Amino acid sequence: MSHTTTTFFLDLINLLGIFAFAISGAMRGVRSQMDIFGIVVLGVVTAVSGGILRDLLIGATPPEAIANWHIMALAVLVGVGVFFFHHLFDHLRHPVLLFDAAGLGVFAATGAQKALTFGLSPVMAAVLGMISGIGGGMVRDILTAQIPVVLRAEIYASAALLGAAITLVGDFLHLPSIESTLAGASLTFILRMMALYRHWSLPRPR
Amino acid sequence: MSHTTTTFFLDLINLLGIFAFAISGAMRGVRSQMDIFGIVVLGVVTAVSGGILRDLLIGATPPEAIANWHIMALAVLVGVGVFFFHHLFDHLRHPVLLFDAAGLGVFAATGAQKALTFGLSPVMAAVLGMISGIGGGMVRDILTAQIPVVLRAEIYASAALLGAAITLVGDFLHLPSIESTLAGASLTFILRMMALYRHWSLPRPR
Amino acid sequence: MSHTTTTFFLDLINLLGIFAFAISGAMRGVRSQMDIFGIVVLGVVTAVSGGILRDLLIGATPPEAIANWHIMALAVLVGVGVFFFHHLFDHLRHPVLLFDAAGLGVFAATGAQKALTFGLSPVMAAVLGMISGIGGGMVRDILTAQIPVVLRAEIYASAALLGAAITLVGDFLHLPSIESTLAGASLTFILRMMALYRHWSLPRPR
């Protein structure tokens, strides 16, 4: 596949993450009976915080979501859409958590790759991938005065870290970038959803 | 008006924003029965967070409030003043919200202009103005374990965004910088106060 | 003492701060009945947030805790250790607060010195020292939905500010770096512990 096509697909995957987190944030706004602007703001903040945190930490300023208007524009559109059509998600058991898991996977994978290109060591790149993934949901939960899901949850940050690591392994094996990204993102998503529906959990202190 | 006079007036307007947010933060500390240091810290954090967030996002490091001591010094003085003279505000119906609205307007206008000079596109500069305006109150509310007013409220971030946009429109029409700033800041302030006292609100999901 | 030995001791002191804050964060996770990953994440976040905040504010990107993996590795190890051996701290009256006070002192002292080497004025360097000290506990408290100890507490940020100032005074008197650091860190720690056990407090508004 040509370089341009690869870039296009990776951009598309990244927009998918923005899309998923914007839905998760906006749905939380709907559940909290916010007005349309609050819903949109919460959607946008959830969508961009992980990436902004990542970019600030690796020194990529201004962050991508600030330098290009199209990321925020997409998140705003999604927020407005959720305001009008939120009943479409009513039949889903955990709409916030489902879309949160999708965003978690995408950002863990793409975040790890971006950190690597900014010169971080593989271990720290995986950690940065995890941070990209968990940042949005963390800010969403803090803003709505809840203990972040990352701290309460069954497998969550651990799924993001594993997905980020798998993506990097793929890159080191010279797999096509898209394949590594999809592998890491899917692994995180599947692990997280399994944990949610099967009530998998990690050990707790006695 | 000479360039020096313009700079002087803009600095003055900015200090007004610091002043207003420091009062709003310190008053929240008084209401939460904090001690004098807690009150001062909350005043300072509320006053500087919006600008620091803006500067980190546009890559202006170290942020203005860190590079120059006089911003923090003013916020500290205001915090100490509020500790001793907070009863002066007792007859105001919503002292925290009144000063919050003033800070919101000033920072939305000056934040948008600063973002523009750092090369952001007009649309993103308006968004950065909004972020500068809402950042301080957001951190104040998070620190005192409340859902941020920006998410709960009648017209708030929307007023900041509109004021930021009007300021930029003024700049593009080559109005004197002070006039654009005052127009944008006043618009935000008036919209916010009207929303507060007239209970204006945006639509909520059914 | 040779330059290398000095650097070694300062690194050691800094790791002591990481160690102390990681215990304080992880213990909070244990108290909140989190699982092992939540405990480790909370320990790591508490340990690195103050330093990362300091580095972002003084423009030292990527922050030390991101550029070098050994800081996070230590925090992870401590978090895992706390998960398995948290009962060792059961006889301590306030384990979270005891280790928090140690981290507060160390980071206030070393943070002030780092800010000075990045060209900040002495006053702002002391403020940055305070921020380095209080940042970790602040993020820990926000993440567990508590009003930060820095705002509720008896002498806390004030102890950090004083310790940071003393460290800088030592540096200006050309004391060996280690001695200034230890003096500032100890002063903060002792003030904070005295305030805790003697119930010292600052005045509150009437």
Coordinates of C-alpha atoms in Angstrom, one line a residue, chain A:
Chain A
M1 CA 0.0 0.0 0.0
S2 CA 1.3 3.5 -0.8
H3 CA 2.4 5.9 1.9
T4 CA -0.5 8.2 1.2
T5 CA -3.0 5.4 1.5
T6 CA -1.4 4.4 4.8
T7 CA -1.6 7.9 6.2
F8 CA -5.2 8.1 5.1
F9 CA -6.1 4.9 6.9
L10 CA -4.3 5.9 10.1
D11 CA -6.0 9.3 10.1
L12 CA -9.3 7.5 9.6
I13 CA -8.6 5.2 12.6
N14 CA -7.7 8.2 14.7
L15 CA -10.9 10.0 13.7
L16 CA -12.7 6.8 14.8
G17 CA -11.2 7.2 18.2
I18 CA -12.3 10.9 18.4
F19 CA -15.8 9.8 17.2
A20 CA -16.1 7.1 19.9
F21 CA -14.9 9.2 22.8
A22 CA -17.0 12.2 21.7
I23 CA -20.1 9.8 21.9
S24 CA -19.0 8.5 25.2
G25 CA -18.6 12.0 26.7
A26 CA -21.7 13.4 25.1
M27 CA -23.8 10.5 26.3
R28 CA -22.5 11.1 29.9
G29 CA -23.7 14.7 29.4
V30 CA -27.2 13.5 28.4
R31 CA -27.3 11.1 31.4
S32 CA -26.4 14.0 33.7
Q33 CA -29.2 16.1 32.2
M34 CA -26.8 18.8 30.9
D35 CA -27.9 21.4 28.3
I36 CA -26.8 21.2 24.6
F37 CA -23.6 23.2 25.1
G38 CA -22.6 21.2 28.2
I39 CA -23.1 18.0 26.3
V40 CA -21.0 19.2 23.4
V41 CA -18.3 20.5 25.7
L42 CA -18.1 17.2 27.6
G43 CA -18.0 15.3 24.3
V44 CA -15.2 17.5 22.9
V45 CA -13.2 17.4 26.1
T46 CA -13.5 13.6 26.3
A47 CA -12.4 13.2 22.7
V48 CA -9.4 15.5 22.8
S49 CA -7.9 15.3 26.3
G50 CA -6.0 12.0 25.9
G51 CA -4.3 13.2 22.7
I52 CA -3.6 16.7 24.2
L53 CA -2.1 15.1 27.3
R54 CA 0.0 12.8 25.1
D55 CA 1.2 15.7 23.0
L56 CA 2.1 17.9 25.9
L57 CA 4.0 15.1 27.5
I58 CA 6.1 14.2 24.5
G59 CA 6.6 17.9 23.7
A60 CA 4.5 18.0 20.5
T61 CA 3.2 21.6 20.9
P62 CA 0.8 22.9 19.9
P63 CA -1.1 19.6 20.3
E64 CA -2.7 18.1 17.2
A65 CA -6.2 18.8 18.4
I66 CA -5.3 22.5 18.8
A67 CA -3.3 22.9 15.6
N68 CA -6.0 21.4 13.3
W69 CA -9.6 22.5 13.6
H70 CA -11.0 19.3 12.1
I71 CA -10.6 17.2 15.2
M72 CA -12.7 19.6 17.3
A73 CA -15.1 20.1 14.5
L74 CA -15.8 16.4 14.3
A75 CA -16.2 16.2 18.1
V76 CA -18.6 19.1 18.1
L77 CA -20.7 17.5 15.3
V78 CA -20.9 14.3 17.2
G79 CA -21.9 16.1 20.4
V80 CA -24.7 17.9 18.5
G81 CA -25.8 14.6 17.0
V82 CA -25.9 12.8 20.3
F83 CA -28.1 15.7 21.7
F84 CA -30.7 15.1 19.0
F85 CA -30.4 11.3 18.6
H86 CA -29.3 10.0 22.0
H87 CA -32.4 7.7 22.1
L88 CA -30.7 5.6 19.4
F89 CA -28.3 4.4 22.0
D90 CA -31.1 3.6 24.6
H91 CA -31.1 -0.1 23.7
L92 CA -27.4 -0.4 24.4
R93 CA -26.6 -1.7 27.8
H94 CA -23.6 0.5 28.5
P95 CA -23.3 3.0 25.6
V96 CA -20.8 5.2 27.4
L97 CA -18.6 2.2 28.2
L98 CA -18.9 0.6 24.8
F99 CA -17.7 3.7 22.9
D100 CA -15.2 4.4 25.7
A101 CA -13.7 1.0 25.0
A102 CA -13.4 1.7 21.3
G103 CA -11.7 5.1 21.9
L104 CA -9.4 3.5 24.5
G105 CA -8.2 0.9 22.0
V106 CA -7.6 3.3 19.1
F107 CA -5.8 5.9 21.2
A108 CA -3.6 3.4 23.0
A109 CA -2.4 2.0 19.6
T110 CA -1.9 5.4 17.8
G111 CA -0.6 7.1 20.9
A112 CA 2.1 4.5 21.4
Q113 CA 3.2 4.9 17.8
K114 CA 3.3 8.7 17.9
A115 CA 5.4 8.6 21.2
L116 CA 7.9 6.3 19.5
T117 CA 8.3 8.7 16.5
F118 CA 9.0 11.4 19.1
G119 CA 12.0 9.5 20.3
L120 CA 10.7 7.8 23.5
S121 CA 12.0 4.4 24.4
P122 CA 9.6 1.5 23.6
V123 CA 8.6 1.0 27.3
M124 CA 7.7 4.7 27.8
A125 CA 6.0 4.7 24.4
A126 CA 3.7 2.0 25.5
V127 CA 3.0 3.9 28.8
L128 CA 2.3 7.0 26.7
G129 CA -0.1 5.0 24.5
M130 CA -1.9 3.9 27.7
I131 CA -2.1 7.6 28.9
S132 CA -3.5 8.7 25.5
G133 CA -6.1 6.0 25.9
I134 CA -7.1 6.6 29.5
G135 CA -6.8 10.4 29.5
G136 CA -10.1 11.3 27.8
G137 CA -12.3 9.1 30.1
M138 CA -10.3 10.3 33.1
V139 CA -11.1 13.9 32.4
R140 CA -14.7 13.1 31.6
D141 CA -15.1 11.3 34.9
I142 CA -13.4 14.0 36.9
L143 CA -15.6 16.7 35.3
T144 CA -18.7 14.8 36.3
A145 CA -17.4 14.3 39.8
Q146 CA -16.9 10.5 39.6
I147 CA -13.9 8.4 40.5
P148 CA -12.4 7.7 37.1
V149 CA -13.3 4.3 35.6
V150 CA -9.6 3.6 35.2
L151 CA -9.2 3.4 39.0
R152 CA -12.5 1.6 39.8
A153 CA -12.6 -0.8 36.9
E154 CA -12.1 -4.3 35.9
I155 CA -9.3 -4.5 33.3
Y156 CA -9.0 -1.0 31.8
A157 CA -5.7 0.7 31.9
S158 CA -4.1 -2.8 31.7
A159 CA -6.0 -3.5 28.5
A160 CA -4.7 -0.2 27.0
L161 CA -1.1 -0.9 28.1
L162 CA -1.3 -4.4 26.5
G163 CA -2.8 -3.0 23.3
A164 CA -0.1 -0.3 23.1
A165 CA 2.6 -2.9 23.6
I166 CA 1.3 -5.2 20.9
T167 CA 1.1 -2.3 18.5
L168 CA 4.8 -1.5 19.2
V169 CA 5.8 -5.2 18.8
G170 CA 4.1 -5.2 15.4
D171 CA 6.1 -2.1 14.4
F172 CA 9.3 -3.7 15.5
L173 CA 8.5 -6.7 13.4
H174 CA 8.0 -4.3 10.5
L175 CA 4.4 -5.2 10.0
P176 CA 2.5 -2.6 8.0
S177 CA 1.5 0.3 10.4
I178 CA -2.2 -0.3 9.8
E179 CA -2.0 -3.9 10.8
S180 CA -0.1 -3.2 14.1
T181 CA -2.6 -0.4 14.9
L182 CA -5.6 -2.5 14.2
A183 CA -4.1 -5.5 16.2
G184 CA -3.4 -3.3 19.3
A185 CA -6.6 -1.4 19.2
S186 CA -8.7 -4.6 18.7
L187 CA -6.9 -6.4 21.5
T188 CA -7.6 -3.5 23.9
F189 CA -11.2 -3.3 22.8
I190 CA -11.9 -7.0 23.1
L191 CA -10.2 -7.3 26.5
R192 CA -12.1 -4.4 27.9
M193 CA -15.5 -5.6 26.6
M194 CA -14.9 -9.1 27.8
A195 CA -14.0 -7.7 31.2
L196 CA -17.2 -5.7 31.2
Y197 CA -19.5 -8.5 30.2
R198 CA -17.8 -11.4 31.9
H199 CA -17.0 -9.4 35.0
W200 CA -13.4 -10.2 34.7
S201 CA -11.3 -8.5 37.3
L202 CA -7.8 -8.2 38.7
P203 CA -7.1 -9.2 42.3
R204 CA -7.9 -6.8 45.1
P205 CA -6.1 -6.4 48.4
R206 CA -7.4 -8.4 51.3

